[in-house]
Coordinates of C-alpha atoms in Angstrom, one line a residue:
M882 CA 0.0 0.0 0.0
A883 CA 2.8 2.3 0.8
N884 CA 4.3 1.8 -2.7
N885 CA 1.0 2.5 -4.3
G886 CA 0.8 5.8 -2.4
D887 CA 4.3 6.7 -3.4
D888 CA 3.5 5.9 -7.1
V889 CA 0.4 8.2 -6.9
T890 CA 2.5 11.0 -5.4
D891 CA 5.2 10.6 -8.0
A892 CA 2.6 10.7 -10.8
Q893 CA 1.3 14.0 -9.5
F894 CA 4.6 15.6 -9.8
T895 CA 5.7 13.9 -13.1
I896 CA 5.4 15.7 -16.4
K897 CA 3.0 13.8 -18.7
E898 CA 1.9 14.4 -22.3
G899 CA -1.1 16.8 -22.5
D900 CA -0.3 18.5 -19.2
C901 CA -0.4 22.3 -19.0
V902 CA 2.9 23.6 -17.6
V903 CA 4.6 26.9 -17.0
L904 CA 8.0 27.6 -18.6
K905 CA 10.3 29.8 -16.6
R906 CA 13.5 31.6 -17.7
G907 CA 14.8 34.1 -15.2
D908 CA 11.9 36.2 -14.3
V909 CA 9.8 35.4 -17.4
F910 CA 7.0 32.9 -17.4
K911 CA 5.0 31.3 -20.3
A912 CA 2.2 28.8 -20.2
A913 CA 2.4 25.9 -22.6
Q914 CA 1.1 22.4 -23.2
I915 CA 3.1 19.3 -23.4
Q916 CA 2.7 17.9 -27.0
K917 CA 5.3 15.8 -28.8
K918 CA 6.8 17.2 -32.0
R919 CA 5.4 20.6 -31.4
K920 CA 7.7 23.7 -31.5
V921 CA 7.5 26.1 -28.6
I922 CA 8.9 29.6 -28.9
F923 CA 10.1 31.2 -25.7
E924 CA 12.2 34.2 -25.3
K925 CA 13.1 34.2 -29.1
Q926 CA 14.1 30.6 -29.0
W927 CA 12.4 27.5 -30.2
F928 CA 12.6 24.0 -28.8
L929 CA 10.6 20.7 -28.4
L930 CA 9.0 19.5 -25.1
D931 CA 9.3 15.7 -26.0
N932 CA 12.2 15.0 -23.6
A933 CA 10.3 16.6 -20.7
V934 CA 7.8 13.8 -20.5
G935 CA 8.6 11.6 -17.5
E936 CA 10.7 14.1 -15.7
L937 CA 9.7 15.8 -12.4
Y938 CA 8.2 19.3 -12.2
G939 CA 10.8 21.9 -11.3
T940 CA 13.5 20.3 -13.5
T941 CA 15.8 22.7 -15.3
F942 CA 16.6 21.8 -19.0
E943 CA 19.2 23.0 -21.3
V944 CA 18.3 23.6 -24.9
A945 CA 20.7 21.5 -27.1
S946 CA 21.2 21.5 -30.9
G947 CA 18.1 20.7 -32.8
G948 CA 15.8 22.2 -30.1
T949 CA 15.9 19.1 -27.9
L950 CA 15.8 19.5 -24.1
Q951 CA 18.4 17.8 -21.8
P952 CA 18.1 17.8 -18.1
L953 CA 20.7 20.1 -16.6
K954 CA 22.8 18.6 -13.7
P955 CA 23.2 20.9 -10.7
K956 CA 26.6 22.5 -10.4
H957 CA 27.6 23.6 -6.9
N958 CA 30.8 25.4 -7.7
E959 CA 29.8 27.5 -10.8
C960 CA 32.2 30.1 -12.1
S961 CA 34.7 29.5 -9.2
A962 CA 37.5 29.3 -11.6
E963 CA 36.7 32.5 -13.4
V964 CA 36.9 34.7 -10.4
K965 CA 40.5 34.4 -9.3
E966 CA 41.8 38.0 -9.5
A967 CA 39.8 41.1 -8.7
G968 CA 40.6 44.8 -8.6
T969 CA 40.0 47.2 -5.7
D970 CA 37.6 49.6 -7.6
N971 CA 36.3 50.3 -11.1
R972 CA 37.4 53.9 -11.4
N973 CA 39.9 53.3 -14.2
I974 CA 37.6 51.1 -16.2
V975 CA 36.2 52.9 -19.3
D976 CA 33.3 51.3 -21.1
D977 CA 34.3 52.2 -24.7
G978 CA 33.2 48.9 -26.3
R979 CA 36.7 47.8 -27.1
S980 CA 37.5 45.7 -24.0
Q981 CA 36.0 42.5 -25.5
K982 CA 38.2 40.9 -28.2
L983 CA 35.5 38.5 -29.4
T984 CA 33.2 39.9 -32.1
R985 CA 29.6 39.0 -32.8
D986 CA 30.7 36.8 -35.6
D987 CA 33.2 35.0 -33.4
I988 CA 30.4 34.3 -30.9
E989 CA 28.2 32.9 -33.7
T990 CA 31.1 30.7 -34.8
L991 CA 31.4 29.3 -31.3
K992 CA 27.7 28.6 -31.2
G993 CA 28.0 26.8 -34.6
Q994 CA 30.8 24.6 -33.2
G995 CA 28.4 23.4 -30.5
L996 CA 29.8 25.2 -27.5
K997 CA 27.4 25.4 -24.7
G998 CA 26.4 28.6 -22.8
Q999 CA 28.8 28.0 -19.9
E1000 CA 31.8 27.6 -22.3
I1001 CA 30.8 30.7 -24.3
V1002 CA 30.7 32.7 -21.0
Q1003 CA 34.2 31.3 -20.2
Q1004 CA 35.5 32.5 -23.5
L1005 CA 34.0 36.0 -23.0
V1006 CA 35.7 36.2 -19.6
E1007 CA 39.1 35.1 -21.0
N1008 CA 38.9 37.6 -23.8
S1009 CA 37.9 40.6 -21.8
T1010 CA 40.8 43.0 -21.1
T1011 CA 39.0 44.7 -18.2
F1012 CA 37.5 41.7 -16.4
R1013 CA 40.4 41.2 -14.0
D1014 CA 40.5 44.9 -13.1
K1015 CA 36.8 44.8 -11.9
T1016 CA 35.8 44.3 -8.3
E1017 CA 34.7 40.9 -7.1
F1018 CA 31.0 42.2 -7.1
A1019 CA 31.3 43.6 -10.6
Q1020 CA 32.8 40.3 -11.8
E1021 CA 29.8 38.4 -10.5
K1022 CA 27.4 40.8 -12.0
Y1023 CA 29.2 40.5 -15.3
I1024 CA 29.1 36.7 -15.3
K1025 CA 25.4 36.7 -14.3
K1026 CA 24.6 39.1 -17.1
K1027 CA 26.3 36.9 -19.7
K1028 CA 24.8 33.7 -18.5
K1029 CA 21.4 35.2 -18.8
K1030 CA 22.1 36.1 -22.4
Y1031 CA 24.0 33.0 -23.6
E1032 CA 22.9 30.1 -21.4
N1033 CA 19.8 28.4 -23.0
I1034 CA 18.1 27.0 -19.9
V1035 CA 14.4 26.5 -19.2
T1036 CA 12.6 25.4 -16.1
I1037 CA 9.3 23.5 -16.2
L1038 CA 7.1 24.3 -13.3
K1039 CA 3.7 22.9 -12.1
P1040 CA 0.9 25.5 -12.5
S1041 CA -0.3 27.1 -9.3
T1042 CA -2.2 30.2 -8.4
R1043 CA 0.9 32.1 -7.4
I1044 CA 2.8 31.2 -10.5
L1045 CA 0.0 32.0 -12.9
A1046 CA -0.7 35.3 -11.1
Q1047 CA 2.9 36.3 -11.5
M1048 CA 2.9 35.2 -15.1
Y1049 CA -0.2 37.2 -16.1
H1050 CA 0.7 40.2 -14.0
G1051 CA 4.1 40.4 -15.8
R1052 CA 2.9 39.5 -19.4
E1053 CA -0.8 40.6 -19.7
P1054 CA -1.9 42.5 -16.6
G1055 CA -5.0 43.9 -18.4
K1056 CA -6.6 40.4 -18.6
I1057 CA -6.6 40.1 -14.8
C1058 CA -7.5 43.8 -14.1
H1059 CA -4.0 44.4 -13.0
L1060 CA -4.5 42.2 -10.0
R1061 CA -1.1 41.6 -8.3
Y1062 CA -0.3 38.3 -6.6
D1063 CA 0.1 39.9 -3.2
S1064 CA -3.3 41.5 -3.6
L1065 CA -4.8 38.2 -4.5
A1066 CA -3.3 36.6 -1.4
Q1067 CA -4.8 39.5 0.7
M1068 CA -8.2 38.7 -0.9
L1069 CA -8.2 35.1 0.0
T1070 CA -7.1 35.9 3.6
L1071 CA -9.7 38.7 4.2
A1072 CA -12.5 36.6 2.7
N1073 CA -11.4 33.6 5.1
V1074 CA -11.5 31.1 2.2
H1075 CA -10.9 27.6 3.5
A1076 CA -12.2 24.1 3.0
G1077 CA -15.9 23.3 3.7
T1078 CA -17.3 26.9 3.1
K1079 CA -19.8 28.2 0.6
M1080 CA -18.3 31.0 -1.3
I1081 CA -19.8 33.4 -3.9
V1082 CA -17.3 34.7 -6.5
F1083 CA -18.0 37.5 -9.0
E1084 CA -15.0 38.2 -11.2
T1085 CA -13.9 39.1 -14.7
C1086 CA -10.2 38.3 -14.3
A1087 CA -10.3 35.5 -16.7
G1088 CA -10.9 32.9 -14.0
L1089 CA -7.8 33.7 -11.9
V1090 CA -9.7 34.6 -8.7
L1091 CA -12.1 31.7 -9.2
G1092 CA -9.3 29.2 -9.6
A1093 CA -7.5 30.7 -6.6
V1094 CA -10.6 30.2 -4.4
M1095 CA -11.0 26.6 -5.6
E1096 CA -7.4 25.8 -5.0
R1097 CA -7.6 27.2 -1.4
M1098 CA -10.7 25.2 -0.7
G1099 CA -9.0 22.0 -1.8
G1100 CA -12.2 20.3 -3.3
H1101 CA -14.3 20.6 -0.1
G1102 CA -17.1 23.0 -0.2
S1103 CA -19.2 25.0 -2.7
V1104 CA -18.3 27.8 -5.1
I1105 CA -21.0 29.8 -6.7
Q1106 CA -19.8 31.7 -9.7
M1107 CA -21.7 34.9 -10.7
Y1108 CA -20.9 36.4 -14.1
P1109 CA -22.2 39.2 -16.3
G1110 CA -23.7 38.5 -19.7
G1111 CA -24.9 35.3 -21.2
G1112 CA -22.2 33.0 -19.8
P1113 CA -19.0 32.8 -17.8
V1114 CA -15.7 33.9 -19.1
N1115 CA -13.3 31.1 -20.3
A1116 CA -11.3 30.6 -17.2
L1117 CA -7.5 30.7 -17.5
L1118 CA -7.1 28.2 -14.7
A1119 CA -9.7 25.7 -16.1
G1120 CA -7.0 23.7 -17.9
K1121 CA -3.8 24.8 -16.3
L1122 CA -4.4 24.7 -12.5
S1123 CA -4.1 21.1 -11.2
L1124 CA -7.1 20.4 -9.0
D1125 CA -8.1 17.0 -7.9
A1126 CA -11.1 15.3 -9.3
E1127 CA -13.2 16.0 -6.2
G1128 CA -12.6 19.7 -6.3
K1129 CA -13.4 19.9 -10.0
G1130 CA -16.6 18.0 -9.7
E1131 CA -17.8 20.0 -6.7
A1132 CA -17.3 23.3 -8.4
A1133 CA -18.8 22.2 -11.7
D1134 CA -21.9 20.8 -10.2
E1135 CA -22.7 23.7 -7.9
A1136 CA -21.4 26.6 -9.8
D1137 CA -23.5 28.9 -12.1
G1138 CA -22.5 26.9 -15.1
G1139 CA -19.1 26.0 -16.4
P1140 CA -17.2 27.5 -19.4
G1141 CA -18.1 24.5 -21.6
D1142 CA -21.8 24.7 -20.7
A1143 CA -22.4 28.4 -21.3
P1144 CA -25.2 29.3 -23.5
G1145 CA -23.0 31.5 -25.7
A1146 CA -20.0 29.1 -25.7
V1147 CA -18.6 28.1 -29.1
P1148 CA -18.3 24.4 -29.6
A1149 CA -14.9 23.0 -30.4
N1150 CA -16.2 21.7 -33.8
P1151 CA -18.6 24.3 -35.3
T1152 CA -19.9 21.9 -37.9
A1153 CA -21.0 19.4 -35.2
I1154 CA -24.2 21.4 -34.5
G1155 CA -25.2 22.8 -37.8
G1156 CA -25.3 21.0 -41.1
E1157 CA -22.7 18.6 -42.5
E1158 CA -20.7 21.0 -44.6
G1159 CA -17.2 20.0 -45.4
S1160 CA -17.6 16.4 -44.0
P1161 CA -16.7 13.3 -46.1
E1162 CA -20.3 12.2 -45.9
A1163 CA -21.5 15.4 -47.5
E1164 CA -19.0 15.0 -50.3
S1165 CA -20.0 11.4 -50.9
M1166 CA -23.6 12.5 -51.3
D1167 CA -22.7 14.6 -54.2
T1168 CA -20.4 12.1 -55.9
S1169 CA -22.5 8.9 -55.3
P1170 CA -26.2 9.5 -56.2
E1171 CA -26.8 5.8 -56.5
R1172 CA -27.9 5.4 -52.8
P1173 CA -29.5 8.8 -51.9
E1174 CA -32.1 7.2 -49.6
K1175 CA -29.7 5.5 -47.4
E1176 CA -27.4 8.5 -47.2
R1177 CA -30.5 10.7 -46.3
E1178 CA -31.5 8.1 -43.6
E1179 CA -28.0 8.2 -42.1
R1180 CA -28.0 12.0 -42.2
D1181 CA -31.4 12.2 -40.5
K1182 CA -30.2 9.7 -37.8
R1183 CA -27.1 11.8 -37.1
K1184 CA -29.2 14.9 -36.8
E1185 CA -31.6 13.2 -34.4
D1186 CA -28.6 11.9 -32.3
K1187 CA -27.1 15.4 -32.1
A1188 CA -30.4 17.0 -31.3
Q1189 CA -30.9 14.4 -28.5
E1190 CA -27.4 15.1 -27.2
K1191 CA -28.1 18.8 -27.3
K1192 CA -31.3 18.2 -25.2
V1193 CA -29.3 16.3 -22.6
K1194 CA -26.7 19.0 -22.3
M1195 CA -29.4 21.7 -21.9
A1196 CA -31.1 19.6 -19.3
E1197 CA -27.8 19.3 -17.4
K1198 CA -27.3 23.0 -17.7
R1199 CA -30.7 23.7 -16.2
K1200 CA -30.0 21.3 -13.5
K1201 CA -26.8 23.0 -12.6
L1202 CA -28.5 26.5 -12.7
S1203 CA -31.3 25.2 -10.4
A1204 CA -28.7 23.7 -8.0
A1205 CA -26.9 27.0 -7.8
A1206 CA -30.2 28.9 -7.3
T1207 CA -31.1 26.5 -4.5
L1208 CA -27.8 27.3 -2.8
L1209 CA -28.4 31.1 -3.1
Q1210 CA -32.0 30.8 -1.8
G1211 CA -30.6 29.8 1.6
R1212 CA -28.9 33.2 1.8
D1213 CA -26.2 31.6 4.1
A1214 CA -23.1 32.0 2.0
D1215 CA -19.9 32.1 4.1
G1216 CA -18.2 34.8 2.0
L1217 CA -18.2 37.0 -1.0
V1218 CA -15.3 37.8 -3.3
I1219 CA -15.6 40.4 -6.1
A1220 CA -13.0 41.4 -8.5
S1221 CA -14.3 42.9 -11.7
R1222 CA -13.6 45.7 -14.2
L1223 CA -17.3 46.6 -13.8
H1224 CA -18.4 49.2 -11.2
P1225 CA -18.4 47.2 -8.0
C1226 CA -21.1 49.2 -6.1
P1227 CA -24.3 47.7 -7.6
V1228 CA -22.8 44.2 -7.7
L1229 CA -21.8 44.4 -4.0
L1230 CA -25.2 45.7 -2.9
G1231 CA -27.0 43.1 -4.9
L1232 CA -25.0 40.1 -3.7
L1233 CA -24.5 41.0 0.0
K1234 CA -28.1 39.9 0.7
F1235 CA -27.1 36.3 -0.1
V1236 CA -24.3 36.3 2.6
A1237 CA -25.0 35.1 6.1
P1238 CA -24.4 37.5 9.0
S1239 CA -21.0 37.7 10.6
R1240 CA -19.4 36.7 7.3
P1241 CA -16.5 38.4 5.6
F1242 CA -16.5 40.0 2.1
V1243 CA -13.9 41.7 0.0
V1244 CA -14.0 43.7 -3.1
Y1245 CA -11.0 44.4 -5.4
C1246 CA -10.8 47.3 -7.8
Q1247 CA -7.9 48.8 -9.7
Y1248 CA -9.0 52.3 -8.8
R1249 CA -9.9 53.8 -5.4
E1250 CA -12.9 56.0 -6.3
P1251 CA -15.4 53.1 -7.0
L1252 CA -14.5 51.5 -3.6
I1253 CA -15.0 54.9 -1.8
E1254 CA -18.5 55.0 -3.2
C1255 CA -19.1 51.4 -2.0
Y1256 CA -17.8 52.4 1.4
T1257 CA -20.2 55.4 1.6
K1258 CA -23.2 53.3 0.5
L1259 CA -22.5 50.7 3.1
R1260 CA -22.1 53.2 5.8
E1261 CA -25.4 54.8 4.9
Q1262 CA -27.6 51.7 4.6
G1263 CA -25.9 49.6 7.3
G1264 CA -25.6 45.8 7.2
A1265 CA -21.8 45.8 7.3
I1266 CA -19.2 46.6 10.0
N1267 CA -15.5 46.8 10.2
L1268 CA -15.2 48.4 6.8
R1269 CA -11.6 48.9 5.7
L1270 CA -10.2 50.3 2.4
S1271 CA -6.6 49.4 1.9
E1272 CA -3.9 49.3 -0.6
T1273 CA -1.1 46.6 -0.7
W1274 CA 2.5 47.8 -1.2
L1275 CA 5.1 45.4 -2.5
R1276 CA 8.9 45.8 -3.1
H1277 CA 11.5 43.2 -3.8
Y1278 CA 14.9 43.3 -2.1
Q1279 CA 18.2 42.0 -3.3
V1280 CA 19.8 39.9 -0.5
L1281 CA 23.5 39.3 -1.1
P1282 CA 26.5 39.6 1.1
N1283 CA 27.5 43.3 1.7
R1284 CA 25.1 44.5 -1.0
T1285 CA 21.5 44.0 0.3
H1286 CA 19.3 46.8 -1.0
P1287 CA 15.8 47.3 -2.5
V1288 CA 15.5 46.4 -6.2
L1289 CA 15.4 49.6 -8.3
L1290 CA 12.4 48.7 -10.3
M1291 CA 9.1 47.9 -8.5
S1292 CA 5.4 47.7 -9.2
G1293 CA 3.6 51.0 -9.1
G1294 CA 0.4 49.7 -7.5
G1295 CA -1.5 46.5 -6.9
G1296 CA -5.0 47.8 -6.7
Y1297 CA -7.3 48.5 -3.7
L1298 CA -9.3 46.3 -1.4
L1299 CA -12.5 47.0 0.5
S1300 CA -13.2 44.4 3.2
G1301 CA -15.8 44.2 5.9
T1302 CA -18.1 41.9 7.8
T1303 CA -21.8 41.4 7.3
V1304 CA -24.4 41.9 10.2
M1305 CA -28.0 41.2 10.6
A1306 CA -30.1 44.2 9.4
D1307 CA -33.3 45.2 10.9
A1308 CA -36.1 44.5 8.4
S1309 CA -38.8 46.3 10.3
Q1310 CA -37.1 49.7 9.9
P1311 CA -37.2 51.5 6.5
S1312 CA -34.0 52.0 4.7
G1313 CA -32.6 55.4 5.8
S1314 CA -29.4 56.9 7.1
Q1315 CA -27.5 55.3 10.0
R1316 CA -27.9 58.4 12.1
T1317 CA -31.7 58.1 12.1
E1318 CA -31.7 54.4 12.8
E1319 CA -29.4 54.2 15.7
P1320 CA -31.4 56.4 18.2
S1321 CA -34.6 54.5 17.5
L1322 CA -32.8 51.1 18.1
K1323 CA -31.4 52.5 21.4
R1324 CA -34.9 53.6 22.5
K1325 CA -36.3 50.2 21.8
L1326 CA -33.6 48.4 23.7
A1327 CA -34.2 50.8 26.7
E1328 CA -37.9 50.2 26.6
T1329 CA -37.4 46.3 26.5
E1330 CA -35.1 46.4 29.4
G1331 CA -37.4 48.6 31.4

């Protein structure tokens, strides 16, 4: 039994054909799918992912000749031979472009001879006239810069919420409403997302927030997805984030429809719902008129089967929608998470009634003014306490011996968060300002105690 458990664990962390993975080179990420004999272009370089099948996630590969990947063996004493002599300072070094003896053509010739990135860096160090005059820190910085340029290494990572959030914030932040990964972590914490809860999620961040909530819940609980328009957006994490079967089934059965079941979703094969244009059967009907009746019967039968299959899918869709509506009727959700490019005020006021009292909610917006309006509305109508409008601030630090300092480049902003806790509202009182309600409540309590 122990061996079977180890085999299952190893299978989860082993790269298989068809898996969605994340490629990493330096600080750059890219999503890809493992398919044999398919070229992948990453950082102006193409390679094949065939040799990655069977390796563990987190393995670093070197791109060899022909675009093949070879697992890179770890080297503990890298570049120890290069740094032998060092100067005291860099005041006499002039960057005039003539310190390197190797030309661009010479470097291309070395690449054509099959030299690897480490060997090319060694040649650049040996042919630099100013390398030995640089300080030890400057030498390490020079080697690091040349390695990043000439070493063709790629790391294959297992997709997760953090990795995908970093990838899309760095490559296409507009798709996720400029939601930074630290702001996403704050949202999950403020909303108290954990296993066994019933969460309501309204987001237009291409499924990033929805996938993060599902991953945090671990397949235990319910997620009700609310979406604008005729159907939910195609979630980025639907095929990339590795969730267990239990988590996928729970969310699909109880969510407000899935990406594939949306009324406005486009089928993978557009000709599978309409006529039979372009199919071999349609061509055979034109070229073989000898058996038109049999062909017509087969075509009618296929149409009937497809119509029946469509009816079954629509019935399943209605069943999922009714299940989600049943969950909302209880008005006992454990939390509310909103992250949308739409104005959050009407969405927040409309969905708060489905959240049980003493439950947290959090709203993300790229700008501060819409959240200020939400804050004012909630203060006026009541039903929420502990309101807090915050902005997350993130800055990376370089941590190295004798040169620890903040990184010069940093993110300008990660958006704003409005969080709070729901409370039971007095239904007998008309909706009015908080100033007129509080004295009447105090008088009622005084009369009851008397």
